[in-house]
């Protein structure tokens, strides 16, 4: 293992070195760094040329210039040496501070999009594999192909133009006519009927229940003014916590063991008490406090669920911790939603922003600032997620089908295990192994996609650094961007290989 | 299913059964139309070439057939309407001729009753006929995509084949180069140079895009070669003294054709999207040429007032990419039926 990591690190280092060389020479040979000065004249021009020549070392031939840049990067690797700047851009400013400013917003975008796409893609992929050749399977296949074929910038522009602007207008006065509510109910009913499937009677029943429930819920939300001042409220939180407990139990343990269900409900109760206790603590916290509270709640739930679980202690305790973390996420979401009315007022009644990664000069509580981040993330995240989602769904489906054909699945069924155990414990875990590799590749792809998304939505992230750098033939920012992206690609590939060997004992690393 | 339905189904099955029994009774067994049972036996013994099996599986894939139909339709529309390489087309307007704008440049296409009108896709801000412009863009995008696929296929196959067959230093060298290129996201490496290459015209631009997108194919082909070179037929070819060149091209390569075709197809749909993305960033096709991505980029501020300038090229991009993706899926199923088969 250690030998493998050491070997891969050394190889990766040389690959990165070669890749930076390639990238550097491509960048500096891609144009004329003084092109924008072509039409100006006078003493400023000569001064700018002199300043740029000094900042970009243009008086040095290309190959030594590359080594000068490498030297700047080297300063960052050697601790305690000369200060680390990653070189200069063409105005003579150090690149590292710019990168530090840019990297936060880009990473926020990429990580959120990857996680969302992964979760949604895997869930939908598994369901399509289980219900292969159903209407649901065919619809998802078609939608995935459609998403594969969508140009990212085109989709982003459409989202910006239609979704954001119309949604903002609607949020200013959130009302629907009865006809619209009924139509939304019908659409929701059709979707659920397709997802759940079964024979005609069951589909009709699902359709009816889903349609009525959706329409009713929507009506209630509108009447109570939920869209003006959203949040779960105490009752909503209690119901949601119980629902989460039942859901996780159904997925991870099944209902045959009553003690486990009781333990899960106890964990939900603990989490709900935690929610009540945390109300004053969370009025204006910081991330450290939030994380400490989540961990504390998880530990308490772990213990309580373990005690209630009795003979099934280990399983019950794990489910308890999972429920506590899920409810914590819900509490955070609730808090963010509660910050919505004030933030919306501060944004002049147009809460969904179409440009930028955060509002300038926004002052407010922890929740308001984070909700502001979240609202800025909505549109670019939808665009990036939709495109990665297609990949994850297709691969998960193929991988799950592959696993379902294995002999050990037949053995598991033959020895009388419940379908849930077969699917979750035997099939799902093994189907996830190839997805680790996909994630490594996709993450680098999404970083590349962020270049385009940032351009459309006017973010000041790494993608903008790169595009501007290319336009100005300025290798400093371009190479800084590439150092981050390339290192991420190399690192994720190595992690995927290690994870692969860890998850699949048939593979040994050498 | 209600009991009534069930009865009806049973009766239908029995009618079928009795018909078949009748047939096999009153005709000589050797000339009779085979019963279902016999068909199965015949199917398993009938000689079918690999190519025919693949063709049959491909034509069973409805999505792929629809994809082919759509792609052919787009091809014919794009190349016949405004003509190509000096040949005239049936559409009477040029994509680069300015004209006074007719009805604010709105599209005149009506579906029922169907009529194209003066400017079916409308006119752009300068009054150019947008149908001709879109068709011209479609031609360019198709040409670029197919050249990219071809170049990526040739380079990827060569690199993968050499690395997989010769192993040793050749493999180490070629695969490290592949790793270096894979480390740089395609959009990034393409964006770095595309701006310069694109000025030289669309053919150099397309070749360049092919030069940066071959890596995935090289890895796949190498994997195939690694397993095929250990097979007995390669050993027997070696034993009769076949040269390496002959073994690679005559013996191994034909066995990897499935992988190559499938990933080339996917490379083509990727190339369409890459070209449009680069043109959108202003690093792709430059005037006087036009492409679907460039048309969208030129009119991106027009979305609110003239949405058709934005939507038509987008619809064609999606149409082409969707068709190619479905064809690729059909080819994958045809060449590798193991992937979709389920025993339940």
Short mmCIF file of N, CA and C in Angstrom, two decimals, chain A residues 121-122 124-126 128-129 137-145 148 388-401 435 438, chain B residues 61 326 329 332-333 339-340:
data_model
loop_
_atom_site.label_atom_id
_atom_site.label_comp_id
_atom_site.label_asym_id
_atom_site.label_seq_id
_atom_site.Cartn_x
_atom_site.Cartn_y
_atom_site.Cartn_z
N UNK A 121 -28.09 10.94 -9.15
CA UNK A 121 -27.78 10.01 -10.23
C UNK A 121 -27.77 8.58 -9.74
N UNK A 122 -27.18 8.34 -8.56
CA UNK A 122 -27.10 6.98 -8.05
C UNK A 122 -28.50 6.46 -7.71
N UNK A 124 -31.48 7.42 -8.86
CA UNK A 124 -32.27 7.18 -10.08
C UNK A 124 -31.71 6.00 -10.86
N UNK A 125 -30.38 5.90 -10.91
CA UNK A 125 -29.76 4.79 -11.63
C UNK A 125 -30.14 3.44 -11.04
N UNK A 126 -30.13 3.36 -9.71
CA UNK A 126 -30.50 2.10 -9.05
C UNK A 126 -31.96 1.75 -9.37
N UNK A 128 -33.81 2.69 -11.89
CA UNK A 128 -34.00 2.27 -13.29
C UNK A 128 -33.48 0.86 -13.50
N UNK A 129 -32.40 0.49 -12.79
CA UNK A 129 -31.87 -0.86 -12.98
C UNK A 129 -32.84 -1.89 -12.40
N UNK A 137 -37.87 3.51 -16.73
CA UNK A 137 -36.54 3.28 -17.26
C UNK A 137 -36.36 3.98 -18.61
N UNK A 138 -37.35 3.79 -19.48
CA UNK A 138 -37.23 4.40 -20.81
C UNK A 138 -37.23 5.93 -20.72
N UNK A 139 -38.09 6.48 -19.85
CA UNK A 139 -38.12 7.95 -19.73
C UNK A 139 -36.77 8.46 -19.24
N UNK A 140 -36.23 7.80 -18.21
CA UNK A 140 -34.96 8.28 -17.67
C UNK A 140 -33.85 8.15 -18.71
N UNK A 141 -33.87 7.03 -19.47
CA UNK A 141 -32.86 6.85 -20.51
C UNK A 141 -32.94 8.00 -21.50
N UNK A 142 -34.16 8.31 -21.93
CA UNK A 142 -34.30 9.39 -22.91
C UNK A 142 -33.84 10.71 -22.33
N UNK A 143 -34.25 10.99 -21.08
CA UNK A 143 -33.86 12.27 -20.47
C UNK A 143 -32.35 12.35 -20.31
N UNK A 144 -31.72 11.21 -19.94
CA UNK A 144 -30.25 11.23 -19.80
C UNK A 144 -29.59 11.57 -21.12
N UNK A 145 -30.07 10.93 -22.19
CA UNK A 145 -29.47 11.22 -23.50
C UNK A 145 -29.68 12.68 -23.87
N UNK A 148 -27.18 14.64 -21.91
CA UNK A 148 -25.86 14.47 -22.51
C UNK A 148 -25.66 15.42 -23.68
N UNK A 388 -23.94 16.34 -15.20
CA UNK A 388 -23.26 15.21 -14.56
C UNK A 388 -24.25 14.12 -14.19
N UNK A 389 -25.46 14.53 -13.84
CA UNK A 389 -26.50 13.58 -13.42
C UNK A 389 -26.70 12.50 -14.47
N UNK A 390 -26.71 12.92 -15.74
CA UNK A 390 -26.93 11.96 -16.82
C UNK A 390 -25.85 10.88 -16.79
N UNK A 391 -24.58 11.30 -16.62
CA UNK A 391 -23.49 10.33 -16.59
C UNK A 391 -23.66 9.36 -15.43
N UNK A 392 -23.91 9.91 -14.24
CA UNK A 392 -24.01 9.04 -13.06
C UNK A 392 -25.16 8.05 -13.21
N UNK A 393 -26.30 8.52 -13.72
CA UNK A 393 -27.45 7.62 -13.86
C UNK A 393 -27.11 6.47 -14.78
N UNK A 394 -26.53 6.77 -15.94
CA UNK A 394 -26.25 5.72 -16.90
C UNK A 394 -25.25 4.71 -16.34
N UNK A 395 -24.19 5.22 -15.71
CA UNK A 395 -23.18 4.30 -15.21
C UNK A 395 -23.70 3.47 -14.05
N UNK A 396 -24.47 4.12 -13.15
CA UNK A 396 -25.01 3.36 -12.02
C UNK A 396 -25.94 2.27 -12.51
N UNK A 397 -26.76 2.60 -13.49
CA UNK A 397 -27.69 1.61 -14.03
C UNK A 397 -26.92 0.43 -14.60
N UNK A 398 -25.92 0.73 -15.44
CA UNK A 398 -25.15 -0.36 -16.06
C UNK A 398 -24.47 -1.20 -14.99
N UNK A 399 -23.89 -0.52 -14.00
CA UNK A 399 -23.14 -1.22 -12.97
C UNK A 399 -24.07 -2.09 -12.12
N UNK A 400 -25.22 -1.54 -11.76
CA UNK A 400 -26.18 -2.30 -10.93
C UNK A 400 -26.69 -3.51 -11.72
N UNK A 401 -26.99 -3.34 -13.00
CA UNK A 401 -27.47 -4.47 -13.82
C UNK A 401 -26.41 -5.55 -13.88
N UNK A 435 -18.28 3.27 -9.60
CA UNK A 435 -18.67 4.69 -9.56
C UNK A 435 -17.54 5.54 -8.95
N UNK A 438 -15.50 6.71 -11.76
CA UNK A 438 -16.23 7.70 -12.53
C UNK A 438 -16.17 9.06 -11.84
N UNK B 61 -32.66 -1.99 -32.14
CA UNK B 61 -32.58 -0.86 -31.21
C UNK B 61 -33.34 0.32 -31.82
N UNK B 326 -27.71 8.37 -29.50
CA UNK B 326 -28.56 7.19 -29.61
C UNK B 326 -27.93 6.15 -30.53
N UNK B 329 -25.34 4.40 -28.61
CA UNK B 329 -25.91 3.44 -27.67
C UNK B 329 -26.31 2.15 -28.39
N UNK B 332 -23.28 0.20 -29.24
CA UNK B 332 -22.71 -0.46 -28.07
C UNK B 332 -23.48 -1.75 -27.76
N UNK B 333 -24.81 -1.64 -27.81
CA UNK B 333 -25.63 -2.83 -27.57
C UNK B 333 -25.34 -3.90 -28.61
N UNK B 339 -23.61 -6.23 -22.13
CA UNK B 339 -23.90 -5.09 -21.26
C UNK B 339 -25.36 -4.93 -20.92
N UNK B 340 -26.26 -5.34 -21.82
CA UNK B 340 -27.67 -5.07 -21.55
C UNK B 340 -28.44 -6.33 -21.19
#
